[in-house]
């Protein structure tokens, strides 16, 4: 190869190398600065087996979920059992949480996106979720902020979100968007319990006694037998459909929440010092006593005891519960409303 040809080849190689370098720099400039973290896990080292407790706090309240030998419990509700499925699902979602978008953030935007630390009392505070080890050391912390919508809905407060703005407290200069709306990130005890743990089915005897001494009692001999009003006067006739409804709803009971532990000691505040007493005995001979206290909002304070001996019923007996008014209305009817109307009795 001549010297002239060699020189031309060298020039071409230099030109090609320079062009490739320029193209590489252009691609790097066009690529988002956060491209390296997109799709990565928010918590790289979080492991389900290491999580012994979860603390969730917003500016107004806090809740601690604690792992026990037989499941999870709510510390602020006297150890009332948490719904294990809800806790497990929440932990697994946190472990699999991936970065959808990562952006730098300033103080004003932190408030606007509601990712301020709730412990600092600042405006725009979010909900702090902290996963802790058995020795109470934090394994991972996340501030859950405002809902994220790909398109602005008509009612953002009620609309299901497409994701959530979140921030790791150890990275205060960055806000993340994750695809999971994290609806379970709540310090409300009502959101963590199994609401269907109180069921009284196949009732054979049902008696209701009100604080003023009035009341009624019905009974039946079998599941398909008609109800009879105990102690009925000659002119009184039981409205069978109402007796059916009064017993049926006991099998459809659900919890609205578990009352704070102090409610068990302050019977006057809960109205359990002068309760309406509901006594139900199943056809199998298991008896339940419900003490119904004050109506607060749409829920009654309620305590329950049972002869069943079942672990679930023993746990319920240790707590003051809150039960929706709508679930007890048919059972708490006064005696007069349990009777057939006079014109019906003549037919």
Short mmCIF file of C-alpha atoms in Angstrom, two decimals:
data_model
loop_
_atom_site.label_atom_id
_atom_site.label_comp_id
_atom_site.label_asym_id
_atom_site.label_seq_id
_atom_site.Cartn_x
_atom_site.Cartn_y
_atom_site.Cartn_z
CA UNK A 1 0.00 0.00 0.00
CA UNK A 2 1.37 3.42 -0.98
CA UNK A 3 1.94 6.11 1.60
CA UNK A 4 -0.80 8.22 0.00
CA UNK A 5 -3.40 5.41 0.25
CA UNK A 6 -2.43 4.73 3.84
CA UNK A 7 -2.90 8.37 4.73
CA UNK A 8 -6.37 8.42 3.14
CA UNK A 9 -7.35 5.28 5.11
CA UNK A 10 -6.24 6.85 8.38
CA UNK A 11 -8.28 9.97 7.66
CA UNK A 12 -11.38 7.87 6.93
CA UNK A 13 -11.01 5.88 10.15
CA UNK A 14 -10.65 9.05 12.19
CA UNK A 15 -13.75 10.51 10.52
CA UNK A 16 -15.79 7.38 11.18
CA UNK A 17 -14.69 7.25 14.80
CA UNK A 18 -15.55 10.89 15.33
CA UNK A 19 -18.96 10.41 13.77
CA UNK A 20 -19.70 7.44 16.00
CA UNK A 21 -18.64 9.41 19.07
CA UNK A 22 -20.85 12.33 18.04
CA UNK A 23 -23.82 10.01 17.48
CA UNK A 24 -23.26 8.40 20.88
CA UNK A 25 -23.22 11.80 22.55
CA UNK A 26 -26.41 12.84 20.76
CA UNK A 27 -28.20 9.68 21.89
CA UNK A 28 -27.05 10.26 25.45
CA UNK A 29 -28.34 13.82 25.33
CA UNK A 30 -31.74 12.66 24.07
CA UNK A 31 -32.01 9.90 26.68
CA UNK A 32 -33.72 10.97 29.96
CA UNK A 33 -31.29 11.54 32.80
CA UNK A 34 -33.25 9.07 34.93
CA UNK A 35 -33.32 6.31 32.31
CA UNK A 36 -30.95 4.18 34.38
CA UNK A 37 -33.47 3.86 37.25
CA UNK A 38 -36.69 3.37 35.26
CA UNK A 39 -38.11 -0.09 35.80
CA UNK A 40 -35.89 -0.76 38.79
CA UNK A 41 -37.33 -1.75 42.14
CA UNK A 42 -37.98 1.03 44.63
CA UNK A 43 -36.64 -1.23 47.40
CA UNK A 44 -33.86 -3.46 46.08
CA UNK A 45 -33.09 -5.25 49.33
CA UNK A 46 -36.51 -5.58 51.02
CA UNK A 47 -37.36 -9.21 51.87
CA UNK A 48 -40.74 -10.42 53.16
CA UNK A 49 -39.19 -12.80 55.68
CA UNK A 50 -37.37 -9.93 57.40
CA UNK A 51 -40.46 -7.74 57.92
CA UNK A 52 -41.61 -8.05 61.54
CA UNK A 53 -43.78 -4.94 61.74
CA UNK A 54 -45.21 -2.21 59.54
CA UNK A 55 -45.91 1.30 60.79
CA UNK A 56 -48.22 3.53 58.76
CA UNK A 57 -48.69 7.16 59.77
CA UNK A 58 -50.37 10.26 58.37
CA UNK A 59 -50.63 13.68 60.08
CA UNK A 60 -53.68 12.61 62.12
CA UNK A 61 -53.18 8.97 63.05
CA UNK A 62 -50.83 6.01 63.07
CA UNK A 63 -51.19 2.25 62.99
CA UNK A 64 -48.70 -0.53 63.68
CA UNK A 65 -49.08 -4.01 62.24
CA UNK A 66 -47.09 -6.60 64.18
CA UNK A 67 -46.23 -10.11 63.08
CA UNK A 68 -47.20 -12.80 65.60
CA UNK A 69 -46.77 -16.57 65.63
CA UNK A 70 -50.32 -17.07 64.36
CA UNK A 71 -50.57 -14.08 62.01
CA UNK A 72 -50.56 -10.29 62.16
CA UNK A 73 -52.13 -7.99 64.76
CA UNK A 74 -53.04 -4.31 65.19
CA UNK A 75 -51.01 -2.89 68.07
CA UNK A 76 -53.26 0.14 68.58
CA UNK A 77 -56.34 -2.09 68.77
CA UNK A 78 -55.20 -4.33 71.60
CA UNK A 79 -53.71 -6.95 69.29
CA UNK A 80 -56.88 -7.49 67.25
CA UNK A 81 -56.03 -9.75 64.29
CA UNK A 82 -55.24 -8.11 60.98
CA UNK A 83 -56.37 -9.72 57.75
CA UNK A 84 -53.29 -11.78 56.89
CA UNK A 85 -54.10 -11.76 53.17
CA UNK A 86 -54.17 -7.95 53.12
CA UNK A 87 -50.83 -7.70 54.94
CA UNK A 88 -49.15 -10.30 52.75
CA UNK A 89 -50.41 -8.62 49.58
CA UNK A 90 -49.20 -5.21 50.77
CA UNK A 91 -45.70 -6.48 51.60
CA UNK A 92 -45.35 -8.28 48.28
CA UNK A 93 -46.52 -5.20 46.38
CA UNK A 94 -43.93 -3.09 48.20
CA UNK A 95 -41.20 -5.57 47.31
CA UNK A 96 -42.21 -5.57 43.63
CA UNK A 97 -42.80 -1.81 43.43
CA UNK A 98 -40.97 -0.43 40.37
CA UNK A 99 -39.99 3.08 39.32
CA UNK A 100 -42.23 4.32 36.52
CA UNK A 101 -40.93 7.90 36.49
CA UNK A 102 -38.22 9.62 38.49
CA UNK A 103 -37.98 13.41 38.63
CA UNK A 104 -36.11 16.01 40.70
CA UNK A 105 -38.34 17.85 43.15
CA UNK A 106 -38.22 21.06 45.17
CA UNK A 107 -39.91 22.09 48.41
CA UNK A 108 -43.02 23.59 46.78
CA UNK A 109 -43.59 20.55 44.59
CA UNK A 110 -43.10 18.28 47.59
CA UNK A 111 -46.13 19.89 49.23
CA UNK A 112 -48.14 19.93 46.02
CA UNK A 113 -47.56 16.23 45.45
CA UNK A 114 -48.21 15.49 49.15
CA UNK A 115 -44.90 13.79 49.88
CA UNK A 116 -43.92 15.86 52.90
CA UNK A 117 -42.96 13.84 55.97
CA UNK A 118 -46.10 13.65 58.19
CA UNK A 119 -43.92 13.75 61.32
CA UNK A 120 -42.82 17.30 60.49
CA UNK A 121 -46.35 18.69 60.39
CA UNK A 122 -45.73 20.45 57.10
CA UNK A 123 -48.47 21.29 54.64
CA UNK A 124 -48.93 18.65 51.98
CA UNK A 125 -47.89 15.75 54.20
CA UNK A 126 -48.25 12.24 52.85
CA UNK A 127 -48.52 8.84 54.49
CA UNK A 128 -45.29 7.36 55.82
CA UNK A 129 -44.94 3.59 55.50
CA UNK A 130 -42.10 1.98 57.41
CA UNK A 131 -41.17 -1.69 57.24
CA UNK A 132 -39.28 -2.76 60.35
CA UNK A 133 -37.17 -5.73 61.37
CA UNK A 134 -37.60 -7.84 64.51
CA UNK A 135 -35.36 -5.43 66.43
CA UNK A 136 -37.53 -2.47 65.30
CA UNK A 137 -34.92 -1.13 62.89
CA UNK A 138 -36.27 0.32 59.62
CA UNK A 139 -35.75 -1.92 56.61
CA UNK A 140 -37.45 0.42 54.14
CA UNK A 141 -39.35 3.71 54.31
CA UNK A 142 -41.67 5.33 51.80
CA UNK A 143 -43.84 8.45 51.79
CA UNK A 144 -47.01 7.77 49.81
CA UNK A 145 -48.34 10.97 48.30
CA UNK A 146 -50.93 12.20 45.86
CA UNK A 147 -52.78 9.97 43.42
CA UNK A 148 -51.35 9.91 39.91
CA UNK A 149 -53.69 10.06 36.90
CA UNK A 150 -52.67 9.64 33.28
CA UNK A 151 -55.73 11.79 32.49
CA UNK A 152 -57.33 14.20 34.94
CA UNK A 153 -60.67 12.70 36.13
CA UNK A 154 -63.83 14.62 37.03
CA UNK A 155 -63.64 13.67 40.71
CA UNK A 156 -60.03 12.99 41.63
CA UNK A 157 -60.90 12.29 45.26
CA UNK A 158 -63.05 9.27 44.41
CA UNK A 159 -61.63 8.19 41.07
CA UNK A 160 -59.38 5.10 40.98
CA UNK A 161 -55.80 6.19 40.39
CA UNK A 162 -53.41 5.03 37.68
CA UNK A 163 -50.52 5.17 40.12
CA UNK A 164 -49.07 7.15 43.01
CA UNK A 165 -46.48 9.83 43.67
CA UNK A 166 -44.05 8.47 46.26
CA UNK A 167 -40.75 9.47 47.79
CA UNK A 168 -38.07 7.67 49.71
CA UNK A 169 -37.12 9.82 52.74
CA UNK A 170 -33.45 9.05 52.09
CA UNK A 171 -33.80 10.64 48.63
CA UNK A 172 -35.62 13.93 49.40
CA UNK A 173 -34.62 15.52 46.10
CA UNK A 174 -36.43 12.96 43.97
CA UNK A 175 -40.08 12.04 43.50
CA UNK A 176 -41.15 8.77 41.91
CA UNK A 177 -44.30 7.68 40.15
CA UNK A 178 -45.23 4.03 40.62
CA UNK A 179 -47.94 2.18 38.71
CA UNK A 180 -49.59 0.74 41.82
CA UNK A 181 -52.11 3.16 43.45
CA UNK A 182 -51.19 1.74 46.90
CA UNK A 183 -54.75 2.05 48.23
CA UNK A 184 -53.86 -0.21 51.17
CA UNK A 185 -51.33 2.33 52.51
CA UNK A 186 -53.75 3.49 55.20
CA UNK A 187 -53.46 4.03 58.97
CA UNK A 188 -57.17 3.23 59.42
CA UNK A 189 -57.66 0.01 61.37
CA UNK A 190 -60.89 -0.61 59.46
CA UNK A 191 -58.86 -1.10 56.29
CA UNK A 192 -56.80 -3.92 57.79
CA UNK A 193 -59.33 -6.22 59.45
CA UNK A 194 -61.41 -9.09 58.12
CA UNK A 195 -64.90 -7.63 58.38
CA UNK A 196 -66.69 -10.95 58.05
CA UNK A 197 -65.56 -12.66 61.26
CA UNK A 198 -68.84 -12.30 63.19
CA UNK A 199 -71.55 -14.59 61.86
CA UNK A 200 -74.45 -16.15 63.79
CA UNK A 201 -76.25 -18.59 61.52
CA UNK A 202 -79.20 -21.00 61.86
CA UNK A 203 -80.66 -19.27 64.89
CA UNK A 204 -83.28 -21.23 66.84
CA UNK A 205 -84.02 -18.79 69.66
CA UNK A 206 -83.70 -15.01 69.51
CA UNK A 207 -84.42 -12.57 72.33
CA UNK A 208 -83.97 -8.79 72.41
CA UNK A 209 -84.11 -6.78 75.62
CA UNK A 210 -83.93 -2.98 75.55
CA UNK A 211 -82.55 -0.76 78.35
CA UNK A 212 -86.08 0.27 79.40
CA UNK A 213 -86.98 -3.36 80.10
CA UNK A 214 -89.14 -3.92 77.02
CA UNK A 215 -88.34 -6.58 74.46
CA UNK A 216 -89.42 -9.76 72.72
CA UNK A 217 -88.42 -13.37 72.17
CA UNK A 218 -89.03 -15.72 69.26
CA UNK A 219 -88.16 -19.36 68.75
CA UNK A 220 -88.49 -22.16 66.23
CA UNK A 221 -87.97 -25.91 66.34
CA UNK A 222 -86.04 -26.29 63.09
CA UNK A 223 -84.50 -24.50 60.13
CA UNK A 224 -87.71 -24.70 58.08
CA UNK A 225 -90.17 -24.31 60.97
CA UNK A 226 -92.18 -21.14 61.58
CA UNK A 227 -91.18 -18.72 64.28
CA UNK A 228 -93.35 -18.39 67.37
CA UNK A 229 -93.57 -15.39 69.69
CA UNK A 230 -92.82 -16.45 73.25
CA UNK A 231 -95.34 -15.05 75.74
CA UNK A 232 -97.69 -13.76 73.05
CA UNK A 233 -100.92 -12.20 74.30
CA UNK A 234 -104.24 -13.42 72.84
CA UNK A 235 -104.48 -10.48 70.44
CA UNK A 236 -100.85 -10.64 69.36
CA UNK A 237 -99.64 -12.40 66.24
CA UNK A 238 -96.03 -12.51 65.10
CA UNK A 239 -95.12 -11.12 61.70
CA UNK A 240 -93.12 -14.10 60.43
CA UNK A 241 -91.22 -12.16 57.77
CA UNK A 242 -89.85 -9.79 60.40
CA UNK A 243 -88.75 -12.64 62.62
CA UNK A 244 -87.02 -14.19 59.61
CA UNK A 245 -85.28 -10.89 58.87
CA UNK A 246 -84.24 -10.38 62.51
CA UNK A 247 -82.47 -13.74 62.61
CA UNK A 248 -81.18 -13.72 59.03
CA UNK A 249 -79.17 -10.51 59.40
CA UNK A 250 -77.22 -12.04 62.30
CA UNK A 251 -75.69 -14.35 59.73
CA UNK A 252 -74.80 -11.34 57.59
CA UNK A 253 -73.08 -9.25 60.25
CA UNK A 254 -69.89 -7.43 59.39
CA UNK A 255 -67.50 -5.23 61.30
CA UNK A 256 -67.11 -1.57 60.46
CA UNK A 257 -64.04 -1.32 62.70
CA UNK A 258 -62.55 -2.24 66.04
CA UNK A 259 -62.86 0.41 68.75
CA UNK A 260 -59.71 1.76 70.45
CA UNK A 261 -58.67 -0.20 73.54
CA UNK A 262 -59.88 2.53 75.92
CA UNK A 263 -63.48 1.90 74.78
CA UNK A 264 -63.47 -1.37 76.72
CA UNK A 265 -62.77 0.48 79.96
CA UNK A 266 -65.09 3.45 79.38
CA UNK A 267 -68.45 1.71 79.19
CA UNK A 268 -70.38 4.94 79.66
CA UNK A 269 -68.78 6.55 76.61
CA UNK A 270 -69.63 3.55 74.45
CA UNK A 271 -73.09 3.08 75.95
CA UNK A 272 -72.24 -0.47 76.98
CA UNK A 273 -73.09 0.37 80.59
CA UNK A 274 -76.80 0.27 79.59
CA UNK A 275 -76.87 -1.83 76.45
CA UNK A 276 -79.58 -3.42 74.39
CA UNK A 277 -79.00 -7.14 74.84
CA UNK A 278 -79.47 -9.59 71.98
CA UNK A 279 -79.38 -13.27 72.92
CA UNK A 280 -79.25 -15.78 70.10
CA UNK A 281 -78.99 -19.56 70.36
CA UNK A 282 -78.34 -21.59 67.25
CA UNK A 283 -80.17 -24.80 66.40
CA UNK A 284 -76.90 -26.56 67.31
CA UNK A 285 -77.12 -25.14 70.84
CA UNK A 286 -74.38 -22.50 70.63
CA UNK A 287 -75.36 -19.29 72.40
CA UNK A 288 -74.29 -15.73 71.64
CA UNK A 289 -74.88 -12.57 73.63
CA UNK A 290 -74.53 -9.23 71.86
CA UNK A 291 -74.44 -6.06 73.93
CA UNK A 292 -75.30 -3.13 71.70
CA UNK A 293 -74.24 0.31 72.90
CA UNK A 294 -74.43 3.84 71.51
CA UNK A 295 -74.91 4.68 67.88
CA UNK A 296 -71.98 6.82 66.73
CA UNK A 297 -72.42 8.07 63.19
CA UNK A 298 -73.56 5.01 61.27
CA UNK A 299 -72.08 2.41 63.64
CA UNK A 300 -73.06 0.82 66.94
CA UNK A 301 -70.61 -0.03 69.69
CA UNK A 302 -70.94 -3.75 70.34
CA UNK A 303 -69.43 -6.46 72.51
CA UNK A 304 -70.03 -10.17 72.07
CA UNK A 305 -69.65 -13.34 74.11
CA UNK A 306 -70.25 -16.91 73.03
CA UNK A 307 -70.34 -20.47 74.33
CA UNK A 308 -68.77 -21.81 71.13
CA UNK A 309 -65.21 -21.96 72.43
CA UNK A 310 -63.94 -21.19 68.92
CA UNK A 311 -60.67 -19.20 68.84
CA UNK A 312 -62.29 -16.58 66.64
CA UNK A 313 -65.15 -16.01 69.09
CA UNK A 314 -62.75 -15.84 72.03
CA UNK A 315 -60.81 -13.07 70.29
CA UNK A 316 -63.98 -11.12 69.48
CA UNK A 317 -65.02 -11.29 73.14
CA UNK A 318 -61.84 -9.44 74.14
CA UNK A 319 -62.64 -6.33 72.11
CA UNK A 320 -65.27 -3.65 71.62
CA UNK A 321 -66.43 -3.73 68.04
CA UNK A 322 -68.15 -1.29 65.72
CA UNK A 323 -70.97 -2.72 63.61
CA UNK A 324 -72.91 -0.85 60.90
CA UNK A 325 -76.37 0.31 61.92
CA UNK A 326 -77.81 -1.18 58.74
CA UNK A 327 -76.73 -4.68 59.82
CA UNK A 328 -78.67 -4.54 63.09
CA UNK A 329 -81.81 -2.58 62.19
CA UNK A 330 -83.97 -5.66 61.58
CA UNK A 331 -82.90 -7.24 64.87
CA UNK A 332 -83.33 -4.14 67.03
CA UNK A 333 -86.98 -3.51 66.18
CA UNK A 334 -89.28 -2.86 69.16
CA UNK A 335 -91.87 -5.46 70.05
CA UNK A 336 -94.73 -3.56 68.40
CA UNK A 337 -92.96 -3.70 65.04
CA UNK A 338 -92.49 -7.46 65.29
CA UNK A 339 -96.26 -7.98 65.37
CA UNK A 340 -98.62 -8.38 62.44
CA UNK A 341 -100.96 -5.46 61.89
CA UNK A 342 -104.45 -5.90 63.34
CA UNK A 343 -106.12 -5.91 59.96
CA UNK A 344 -103.78 -8.73 58.94
CA UNK A 345 -104.65 -10.79 62.01
CA UNK A 346 -108.36 -10.78 61.03
CA UNK A 347 -107.68 -12.39 57.66
#
